[in-house]
Short mmCIF file of C-alpha atoms and ligand atoms in Angstrom, two decimals:
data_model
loop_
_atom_site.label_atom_id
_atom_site.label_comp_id
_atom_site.label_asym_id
_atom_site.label_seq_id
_atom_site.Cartn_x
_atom_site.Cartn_y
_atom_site.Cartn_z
CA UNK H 16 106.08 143.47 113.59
CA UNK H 17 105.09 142.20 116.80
CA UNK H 18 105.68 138.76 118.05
CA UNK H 19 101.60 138.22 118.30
CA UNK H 20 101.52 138.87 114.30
CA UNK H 21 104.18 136.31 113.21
CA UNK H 22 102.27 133.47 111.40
CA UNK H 23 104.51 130.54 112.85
CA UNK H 24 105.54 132.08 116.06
CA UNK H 25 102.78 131.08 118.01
CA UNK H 26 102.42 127.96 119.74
CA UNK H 27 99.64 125.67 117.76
CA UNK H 28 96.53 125.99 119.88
CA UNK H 29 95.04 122.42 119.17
CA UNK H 30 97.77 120.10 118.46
CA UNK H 31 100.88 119.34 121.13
CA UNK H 32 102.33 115.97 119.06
CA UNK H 33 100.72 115.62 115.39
CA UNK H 34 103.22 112.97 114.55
CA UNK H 35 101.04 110.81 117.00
CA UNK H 36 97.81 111.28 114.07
CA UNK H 37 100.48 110.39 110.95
CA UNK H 38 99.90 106.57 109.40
CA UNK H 39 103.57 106.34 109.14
CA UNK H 40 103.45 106.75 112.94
CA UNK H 41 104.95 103.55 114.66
CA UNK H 42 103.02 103.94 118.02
CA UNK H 43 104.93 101.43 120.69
CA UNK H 44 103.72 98.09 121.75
CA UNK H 45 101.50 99.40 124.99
CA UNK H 46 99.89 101.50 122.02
CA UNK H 47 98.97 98.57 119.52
CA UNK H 48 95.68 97.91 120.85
CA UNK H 49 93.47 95.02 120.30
CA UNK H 50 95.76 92.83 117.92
CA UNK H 51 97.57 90.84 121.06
CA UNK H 52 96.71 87.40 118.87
CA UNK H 53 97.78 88.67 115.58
CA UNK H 54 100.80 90.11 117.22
CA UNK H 55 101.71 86.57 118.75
CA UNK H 56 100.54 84.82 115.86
CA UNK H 57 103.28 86.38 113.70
CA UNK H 58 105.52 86.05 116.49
CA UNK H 59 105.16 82.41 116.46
CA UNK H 60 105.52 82.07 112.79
CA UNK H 61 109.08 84.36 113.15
CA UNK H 62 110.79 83.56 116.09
CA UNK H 63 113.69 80.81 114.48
CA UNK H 64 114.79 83.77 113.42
CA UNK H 65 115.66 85.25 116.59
CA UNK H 66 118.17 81.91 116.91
CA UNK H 67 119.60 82.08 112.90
CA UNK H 68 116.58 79.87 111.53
CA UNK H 69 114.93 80.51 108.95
CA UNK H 70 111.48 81.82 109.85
CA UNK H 71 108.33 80.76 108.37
CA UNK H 72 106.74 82.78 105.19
CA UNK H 73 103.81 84.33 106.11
CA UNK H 74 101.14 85.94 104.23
CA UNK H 75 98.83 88.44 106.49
CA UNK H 76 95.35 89.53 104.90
CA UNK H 77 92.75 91.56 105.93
CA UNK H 78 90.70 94.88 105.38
CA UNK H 79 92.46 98.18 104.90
CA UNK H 80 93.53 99.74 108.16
CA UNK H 81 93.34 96.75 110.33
CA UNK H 82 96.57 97.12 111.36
CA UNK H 83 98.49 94.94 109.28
CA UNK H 84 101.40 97.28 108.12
CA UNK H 85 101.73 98.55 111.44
CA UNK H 86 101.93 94.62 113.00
CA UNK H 87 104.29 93.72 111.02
CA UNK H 88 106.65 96.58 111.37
CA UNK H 89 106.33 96.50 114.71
CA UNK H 90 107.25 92.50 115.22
CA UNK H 91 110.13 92.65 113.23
CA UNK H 92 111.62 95.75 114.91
CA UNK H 93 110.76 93.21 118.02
CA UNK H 94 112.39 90.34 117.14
CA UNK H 95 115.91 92.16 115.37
CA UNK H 96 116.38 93.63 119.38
CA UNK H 97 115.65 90.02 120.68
CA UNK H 98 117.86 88.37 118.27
CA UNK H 99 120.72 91.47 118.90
CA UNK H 100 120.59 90.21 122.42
CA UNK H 101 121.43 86.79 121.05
CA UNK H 102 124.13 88.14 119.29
CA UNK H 103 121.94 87.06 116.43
CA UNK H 104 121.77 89.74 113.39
CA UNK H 105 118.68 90.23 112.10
CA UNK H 106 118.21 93.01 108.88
CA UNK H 107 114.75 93.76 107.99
CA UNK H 108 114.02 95.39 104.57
CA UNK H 109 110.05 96.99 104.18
CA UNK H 110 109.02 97.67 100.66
CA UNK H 111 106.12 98.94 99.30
CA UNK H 112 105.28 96.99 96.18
CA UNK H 113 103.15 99.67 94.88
CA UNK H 114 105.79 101.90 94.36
CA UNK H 115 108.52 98.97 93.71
CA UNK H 116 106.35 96.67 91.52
CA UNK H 117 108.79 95.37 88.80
CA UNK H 118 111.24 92.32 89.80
CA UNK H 119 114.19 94.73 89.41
CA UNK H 120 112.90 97.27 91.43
CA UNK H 121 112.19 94.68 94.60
CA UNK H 122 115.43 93.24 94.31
CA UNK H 123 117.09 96.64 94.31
CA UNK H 124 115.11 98.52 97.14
CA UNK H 125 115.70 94.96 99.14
CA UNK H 126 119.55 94.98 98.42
CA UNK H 127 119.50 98.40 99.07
CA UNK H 128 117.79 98.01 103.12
CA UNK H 129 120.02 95.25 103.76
CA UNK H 130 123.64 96.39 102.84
CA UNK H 131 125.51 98.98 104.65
CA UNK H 132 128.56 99.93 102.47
CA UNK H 133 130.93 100.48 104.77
CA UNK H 134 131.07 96.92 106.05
CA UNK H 135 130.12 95.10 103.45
CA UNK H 136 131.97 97.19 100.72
CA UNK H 137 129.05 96.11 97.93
CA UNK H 138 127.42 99.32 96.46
CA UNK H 139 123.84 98.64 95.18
CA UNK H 140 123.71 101.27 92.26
CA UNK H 141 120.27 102.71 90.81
CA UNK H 142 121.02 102.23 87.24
CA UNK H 143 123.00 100.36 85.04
CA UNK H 144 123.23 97.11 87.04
CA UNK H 145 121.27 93.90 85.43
CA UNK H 146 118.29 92.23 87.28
CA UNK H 147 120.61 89.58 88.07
CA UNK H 148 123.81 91.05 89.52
CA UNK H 149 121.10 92.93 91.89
CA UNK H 150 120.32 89.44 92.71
CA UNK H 151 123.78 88.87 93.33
CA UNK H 152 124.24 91.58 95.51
CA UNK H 153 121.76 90.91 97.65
CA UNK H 154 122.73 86.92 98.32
CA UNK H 155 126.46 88.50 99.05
CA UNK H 156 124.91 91.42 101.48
CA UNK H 157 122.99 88.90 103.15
CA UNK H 158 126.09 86.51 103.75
CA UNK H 159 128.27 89.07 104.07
CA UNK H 160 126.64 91.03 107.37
CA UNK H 161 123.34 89.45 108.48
CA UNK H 162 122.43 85.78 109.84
CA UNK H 163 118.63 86.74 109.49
CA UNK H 164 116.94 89.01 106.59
CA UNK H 165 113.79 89.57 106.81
CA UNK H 166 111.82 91.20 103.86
CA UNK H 167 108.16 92.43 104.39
CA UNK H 168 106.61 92.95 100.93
CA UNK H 169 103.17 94.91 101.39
CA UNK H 170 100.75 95.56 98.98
CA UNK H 171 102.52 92.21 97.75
CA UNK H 172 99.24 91.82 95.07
CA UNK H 173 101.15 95.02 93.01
CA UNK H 174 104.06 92.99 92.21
CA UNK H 175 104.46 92.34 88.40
CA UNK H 176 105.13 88.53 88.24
CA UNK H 177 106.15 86.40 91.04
CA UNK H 178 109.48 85.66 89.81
CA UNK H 179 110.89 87.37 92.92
CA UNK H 180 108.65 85.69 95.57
CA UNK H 181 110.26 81.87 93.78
CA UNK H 182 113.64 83.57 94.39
CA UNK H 183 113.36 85.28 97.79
CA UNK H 184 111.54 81.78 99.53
CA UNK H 185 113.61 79.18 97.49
CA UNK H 186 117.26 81.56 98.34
CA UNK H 187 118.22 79.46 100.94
CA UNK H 188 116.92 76.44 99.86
CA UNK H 189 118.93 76.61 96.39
CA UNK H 190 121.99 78.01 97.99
CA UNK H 191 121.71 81.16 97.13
CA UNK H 192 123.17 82.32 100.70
CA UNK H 193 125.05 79.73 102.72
CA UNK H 194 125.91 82.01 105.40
CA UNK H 195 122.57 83.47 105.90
CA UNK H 196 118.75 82.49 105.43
CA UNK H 197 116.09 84.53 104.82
CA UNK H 198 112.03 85.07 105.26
CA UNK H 199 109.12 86.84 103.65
CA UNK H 200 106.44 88.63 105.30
CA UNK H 201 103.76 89.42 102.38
CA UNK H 202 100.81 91.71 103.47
CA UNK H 203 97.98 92.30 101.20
CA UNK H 204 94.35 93.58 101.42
CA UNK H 205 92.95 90.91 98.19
CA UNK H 206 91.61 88.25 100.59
CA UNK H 207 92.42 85.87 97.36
CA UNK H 208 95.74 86.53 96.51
CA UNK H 209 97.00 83.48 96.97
CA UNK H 210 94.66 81.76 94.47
CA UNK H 211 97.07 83.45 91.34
CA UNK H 212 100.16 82.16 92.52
CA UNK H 213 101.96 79.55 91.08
CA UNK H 214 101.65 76.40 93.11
CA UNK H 215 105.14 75.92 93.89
CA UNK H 216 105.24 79.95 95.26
CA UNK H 217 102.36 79.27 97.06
CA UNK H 218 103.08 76.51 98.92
CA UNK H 219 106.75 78.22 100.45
CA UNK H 220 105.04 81.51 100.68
CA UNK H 221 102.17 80.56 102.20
CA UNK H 222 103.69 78.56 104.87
CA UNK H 223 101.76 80.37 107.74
CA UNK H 224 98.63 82.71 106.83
CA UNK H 225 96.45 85.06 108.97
CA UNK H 226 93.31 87.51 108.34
CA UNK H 227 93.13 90.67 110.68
CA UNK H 228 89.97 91.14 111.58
CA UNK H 229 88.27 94.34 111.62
CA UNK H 230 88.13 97.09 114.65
CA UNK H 231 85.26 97.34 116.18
CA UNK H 232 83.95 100.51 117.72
CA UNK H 233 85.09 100.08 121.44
CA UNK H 234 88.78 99.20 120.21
CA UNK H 235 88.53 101.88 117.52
CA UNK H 236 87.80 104.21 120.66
CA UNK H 237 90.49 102.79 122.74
CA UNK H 238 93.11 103.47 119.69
CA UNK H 239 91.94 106.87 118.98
CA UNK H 240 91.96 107.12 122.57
CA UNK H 241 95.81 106.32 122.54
CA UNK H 242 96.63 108.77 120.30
CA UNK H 243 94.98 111.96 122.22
CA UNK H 244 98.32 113.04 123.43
CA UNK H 245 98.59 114.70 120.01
CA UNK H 246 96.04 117.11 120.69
CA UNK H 247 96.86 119.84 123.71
CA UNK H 248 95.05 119.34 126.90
CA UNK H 249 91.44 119.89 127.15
CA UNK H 250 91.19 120.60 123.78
CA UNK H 251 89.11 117.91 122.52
CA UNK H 252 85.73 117.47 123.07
CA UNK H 253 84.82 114.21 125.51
CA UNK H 254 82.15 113.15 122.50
CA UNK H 255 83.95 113.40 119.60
CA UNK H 256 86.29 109.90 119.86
CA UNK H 257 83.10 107.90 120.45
CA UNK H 258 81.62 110.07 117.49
CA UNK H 259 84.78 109.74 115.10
CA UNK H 260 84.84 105.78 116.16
CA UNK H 261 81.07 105.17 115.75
CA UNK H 262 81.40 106.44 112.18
CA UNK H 263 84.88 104.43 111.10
CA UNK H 264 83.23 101.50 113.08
CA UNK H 265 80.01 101.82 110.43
CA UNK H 266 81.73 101.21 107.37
CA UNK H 267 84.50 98.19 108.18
CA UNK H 268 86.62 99.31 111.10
CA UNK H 269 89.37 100.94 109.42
CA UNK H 270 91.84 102.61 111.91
CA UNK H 271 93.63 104.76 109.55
CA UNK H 272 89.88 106.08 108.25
CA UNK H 273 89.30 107.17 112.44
CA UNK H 274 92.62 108.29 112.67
CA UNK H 275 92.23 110.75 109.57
CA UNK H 276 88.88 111.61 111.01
CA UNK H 277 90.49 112.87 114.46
CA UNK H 278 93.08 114.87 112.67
CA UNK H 279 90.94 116.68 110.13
CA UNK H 280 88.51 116.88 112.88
CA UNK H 281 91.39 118.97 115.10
CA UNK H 282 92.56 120.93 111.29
CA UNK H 283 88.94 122.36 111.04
CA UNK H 284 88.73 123.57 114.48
CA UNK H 285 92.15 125.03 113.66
CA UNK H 286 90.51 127.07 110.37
CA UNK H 287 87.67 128.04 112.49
CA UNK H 288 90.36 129.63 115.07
CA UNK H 289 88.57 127.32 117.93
CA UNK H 290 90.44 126.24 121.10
CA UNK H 291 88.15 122.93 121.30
CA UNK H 292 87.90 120.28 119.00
CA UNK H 293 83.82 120.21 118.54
CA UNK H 294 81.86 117.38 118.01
CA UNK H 295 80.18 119.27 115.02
CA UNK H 296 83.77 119.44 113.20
CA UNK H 297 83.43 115.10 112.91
CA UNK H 298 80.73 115.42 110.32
CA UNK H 299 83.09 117.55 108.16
CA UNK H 300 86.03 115.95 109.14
CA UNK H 301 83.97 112.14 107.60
CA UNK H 302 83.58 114.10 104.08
CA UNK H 303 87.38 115.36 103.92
CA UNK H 304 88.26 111.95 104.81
CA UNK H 305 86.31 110.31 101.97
CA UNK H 306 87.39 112.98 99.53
CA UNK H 307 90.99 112.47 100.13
CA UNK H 308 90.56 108.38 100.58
CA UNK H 309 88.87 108.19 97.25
CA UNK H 310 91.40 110.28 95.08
CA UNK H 311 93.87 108.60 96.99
CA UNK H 312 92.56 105.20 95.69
CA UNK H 313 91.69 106.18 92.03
CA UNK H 314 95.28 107.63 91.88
CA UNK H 315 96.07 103.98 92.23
CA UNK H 316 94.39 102.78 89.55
CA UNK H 317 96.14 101.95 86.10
CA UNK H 318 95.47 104.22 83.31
CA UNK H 319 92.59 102.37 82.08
CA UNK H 320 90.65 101.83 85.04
CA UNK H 321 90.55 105.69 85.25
CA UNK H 322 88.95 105.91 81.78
CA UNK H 323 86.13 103.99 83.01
CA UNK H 324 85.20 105.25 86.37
CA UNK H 325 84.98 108.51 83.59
CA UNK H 326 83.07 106.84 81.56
CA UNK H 327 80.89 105.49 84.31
CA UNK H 328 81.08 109.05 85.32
CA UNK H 329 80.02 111.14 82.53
CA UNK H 330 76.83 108.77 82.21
CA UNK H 331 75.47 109.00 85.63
CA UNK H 332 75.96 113.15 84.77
CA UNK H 333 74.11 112.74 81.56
CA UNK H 334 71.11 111.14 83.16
CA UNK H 335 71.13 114.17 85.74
CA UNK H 336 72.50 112.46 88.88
CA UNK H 337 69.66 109.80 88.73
CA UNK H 338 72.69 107.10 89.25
CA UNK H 339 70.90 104.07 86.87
CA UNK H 340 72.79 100.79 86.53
CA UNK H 341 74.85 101.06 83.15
CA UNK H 342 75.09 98.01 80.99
CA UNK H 343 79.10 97.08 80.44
CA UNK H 344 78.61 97.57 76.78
CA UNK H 345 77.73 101.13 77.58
CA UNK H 346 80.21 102.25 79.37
CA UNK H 347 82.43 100.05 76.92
CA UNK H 348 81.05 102.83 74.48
CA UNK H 349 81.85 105.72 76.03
CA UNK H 350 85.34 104.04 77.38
CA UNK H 351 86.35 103.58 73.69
CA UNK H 352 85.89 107.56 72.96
CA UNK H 353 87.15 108.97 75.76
CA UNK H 354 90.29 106.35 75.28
CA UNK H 355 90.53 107.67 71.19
CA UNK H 356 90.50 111.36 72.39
CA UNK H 357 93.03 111.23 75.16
CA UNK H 358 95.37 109.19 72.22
CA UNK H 359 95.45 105.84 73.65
CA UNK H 360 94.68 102.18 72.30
CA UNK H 361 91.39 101.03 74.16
CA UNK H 362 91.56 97.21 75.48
CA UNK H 363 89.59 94.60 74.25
CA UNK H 364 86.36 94.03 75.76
CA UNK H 365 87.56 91.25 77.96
CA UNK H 366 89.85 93.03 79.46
CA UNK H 367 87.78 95.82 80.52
CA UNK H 368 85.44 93.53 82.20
CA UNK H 369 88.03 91.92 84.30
CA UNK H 370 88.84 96.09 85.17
CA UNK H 371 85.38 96.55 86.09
CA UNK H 372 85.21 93.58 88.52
CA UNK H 373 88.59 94.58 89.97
CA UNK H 374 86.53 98.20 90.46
CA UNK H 375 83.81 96.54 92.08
CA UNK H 376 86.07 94.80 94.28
CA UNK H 377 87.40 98.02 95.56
CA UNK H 378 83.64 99.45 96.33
CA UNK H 379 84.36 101.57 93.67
CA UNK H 380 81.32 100.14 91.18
CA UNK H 381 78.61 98.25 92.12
CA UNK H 382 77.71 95.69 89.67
CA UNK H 383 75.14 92.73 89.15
CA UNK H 384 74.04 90.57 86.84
CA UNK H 385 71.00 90.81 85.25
CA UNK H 386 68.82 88.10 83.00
CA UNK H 387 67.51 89.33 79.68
CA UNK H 388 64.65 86.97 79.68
CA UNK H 389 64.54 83.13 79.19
CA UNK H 390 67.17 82.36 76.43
CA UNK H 391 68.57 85.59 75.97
CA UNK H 392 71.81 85.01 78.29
CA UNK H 393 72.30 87.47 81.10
CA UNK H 394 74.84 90.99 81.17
CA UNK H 395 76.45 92.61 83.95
CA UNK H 396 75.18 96.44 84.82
CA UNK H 397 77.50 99.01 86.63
CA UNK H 398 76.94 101.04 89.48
CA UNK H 399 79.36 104.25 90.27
CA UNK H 400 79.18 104.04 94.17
CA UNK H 401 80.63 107.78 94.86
CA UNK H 402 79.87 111.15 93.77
CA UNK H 403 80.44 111.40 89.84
CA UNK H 404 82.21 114.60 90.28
CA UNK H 405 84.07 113.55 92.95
CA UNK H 406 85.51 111.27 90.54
CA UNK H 407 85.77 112.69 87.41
CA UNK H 408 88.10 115.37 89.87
CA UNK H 409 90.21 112.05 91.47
CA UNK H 410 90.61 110.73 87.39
CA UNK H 411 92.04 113.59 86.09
CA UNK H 412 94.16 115.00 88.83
CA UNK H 413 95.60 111.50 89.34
N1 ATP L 151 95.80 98.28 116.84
C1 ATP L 151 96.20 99.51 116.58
N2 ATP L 151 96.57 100.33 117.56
C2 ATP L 151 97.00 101.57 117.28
N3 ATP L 151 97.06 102.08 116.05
C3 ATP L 151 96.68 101.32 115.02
C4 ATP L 151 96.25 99.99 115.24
N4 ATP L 151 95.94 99.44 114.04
C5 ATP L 151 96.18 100.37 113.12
N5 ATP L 151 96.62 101.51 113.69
C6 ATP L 151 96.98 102.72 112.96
O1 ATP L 151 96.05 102.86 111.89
C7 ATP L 151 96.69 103.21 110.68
C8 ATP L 151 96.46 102.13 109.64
O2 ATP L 151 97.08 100.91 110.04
P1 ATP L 151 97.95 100.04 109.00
O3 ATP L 151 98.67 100.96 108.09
O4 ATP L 151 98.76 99.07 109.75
O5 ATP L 151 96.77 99.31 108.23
P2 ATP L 151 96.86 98.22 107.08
O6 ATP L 151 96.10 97.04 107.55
O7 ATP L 151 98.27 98.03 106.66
O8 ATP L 151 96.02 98.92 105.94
P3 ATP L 151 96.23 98.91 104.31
O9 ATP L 151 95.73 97.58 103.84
O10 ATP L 151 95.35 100.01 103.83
O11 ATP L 151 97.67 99.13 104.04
C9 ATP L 151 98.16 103.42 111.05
O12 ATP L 151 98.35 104.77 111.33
C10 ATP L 151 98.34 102.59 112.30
O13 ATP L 151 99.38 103.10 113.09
MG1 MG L 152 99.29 98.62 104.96
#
């Protein structure tokens, strides 16, 4: 064989850097555009740290991909090198609370960032050690090699219970760590999170919070803009970022969405065996991007929730794509079957409701309330907002 026949030998004709187009990408400070008062914001509400303080709590809201993840990562990578240069030790510890939702699993993945074995000679096992020892560990890790830990808990709404947050802001406070202090970044995309906490979380967690705004389409541009380096030289079209922009800019300005755009934008030109990226590739790149953002969120969704986008589902089908609001006591109906053939216990009817409304929080049902006519009380109908095959696909793959 020839080198032109090898399937990996060649260089890749459209991307130099794809890294650059990955959401785990942490693009340096000159690259963070458009959040310079969110950036100093949560400076502000940090810095003690870089001195041994404790920092202030903060809770950061907004949209999804305004940036917040990325912000927040990037500060505290900040402040640990100013504080280093203070000969102040700073540890951070990131978890995702979707994947790490129980109180043992936080406490474990947060022990587990912090320590380093070798100089702390604490081992934070994966099994077989009690909520509370990990507890344990982690006040002795902390006091043991760190004046500052700072633990950045996003997607903070998944947590089960807020037993943790009362530990993690009152550790310092209740002497937990005397050597050490500690502070909590919590991110989170439910603009009302707060309102379910307990008051006395609430008021140490909640010590500073911020919203991100939003992108709009000229900063959208300038970050996509940023990134072009991961595509060769010449290879993308000069209308496509203003294209790929307009479009994330339309629904809520949602970096990650134009990012996603770009890089499926740059894979179809690939599968077409073009050299440029074409402005006619955006249009396709938009529907791969919803496709994959929409499984992606309905693989999020407990069990349950699942069984009613179905139901939802399998109704808008039956009525031939005509999409009519369905009454909650329909799909209730239809919930209840498709819950006794797959084996499981349906929930009560209260229950499913609050489901629905978390659903239609998430833009994935629309619903409304409707009168039945003077003294008949009013019901809520139920709008799927996407494609019911679409979802039906996203249910049962998840
Ligand atoms: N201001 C910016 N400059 C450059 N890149 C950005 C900017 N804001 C966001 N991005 C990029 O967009 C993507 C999404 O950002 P990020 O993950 O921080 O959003 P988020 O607010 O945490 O969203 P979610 O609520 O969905 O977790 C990431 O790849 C990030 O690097
Ligand atoms: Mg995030």
């Amino acid at each position: 064989m020839n080198e032109s026949e090898s399937f990996f030998g060649n260089p890749d004709p459209i991307f130099a850097d794809k890294e650059l187009l990955r959401v785990s990408h942490l693009p340096e400070s000159d690259r963070i555009i458009g959040r310079d008062t969110e950036l100093r914001k949560l400076a502000n509400a940090i810095k003690d740290a870089q001195r041994g303080d404790t920092p202030n709590n903060v809770l950061v809201y907004g949209k999804t991909g305004t940036g917040k993840s990325l912000c927040s990562k990037y500060i505290t990578r900040d402040l640990t090198e100013a504080a280093a240069d203070n000969g102040v030790k700073i540890g951070v510890a990131y978890v995702d609370c979707f994947q790490e939702s129980t109180e043992t699993q936080t406490v474990r993945t947060i022990a587990q960032a912090l320590n380093s074995p070798e100089e702390t000679e604490i081992t934070v096992p994966h099994t077989g050690v009690s909520t509370s020892d990990y507890y344990r560990r982690l006040w002795d890790i902390l006091d043991a090699r760190l004046d500052v830990g700072i633990i950045i808990l996003d997607e903070i709404d998944k947590l089960e219970g807020d037993n943790v947050l009362m530990q993690l802001s009152r550790a310092a406070e209740a002497g937990k760590v005397t050597e050490s202090t500690l502070g909590v970044i919590g991110i989170s995309n439910k603009i009302r999170y707060k309102d379910s906490l307990n008051e006395r979380v609430k008021s140490s967690l909640s010590e500073r919070d911020f919203v991100f705004p939003p992108y709009d389409a000229n900063q959208l541009r300038e970050i996509l803009k940023s990134r072009s380096d991961a595509f060769r030289e010449g290879v993308l079209d000069e209308d496509v970022i203003p294209k790929v922009a307009a479009l994330a800019a339309k629904e809520h300005g949602d970096a990650r969405k134009a990012i996603d755009i770009l890089r499926y934008a740059g894979e179809i030109a690939d599968e077409h065996d073009d050299d440029t990226v074409k402005i006619e590739y955006v249009d396709e790149a938009h529907d791969r991007e919803e496709q994959a953002r929409l499984s992606e969120l309905i693989a999020k969704q407990p069990e349950h929730s699942k069984y009613l986008l179905q139901s939802l589902a399998l109704q808008v089908q039956d009525t031939s794509g005509k999409n009519p609001p369905i009454p909650t006591k329909s799909v209730y109906s239809v919930y209840e079957r498709l819950c006794e053939s797959n084996g499981v216990d349906p929930l009560k009817v209260r229950r499913v409701r609050d489901l629905l409304s978390e659903l239609a929080f998430l833009s994935l049902v629309e619903q409304e309330r409707k009168g039945r006519g003077k003294g008949k009380g009013a019901h809520t109908v139920n709008q799927l907002v996407d494609d019911p095959e679409v979802v039906i696909k996203a249910c049962k793959s998840a």
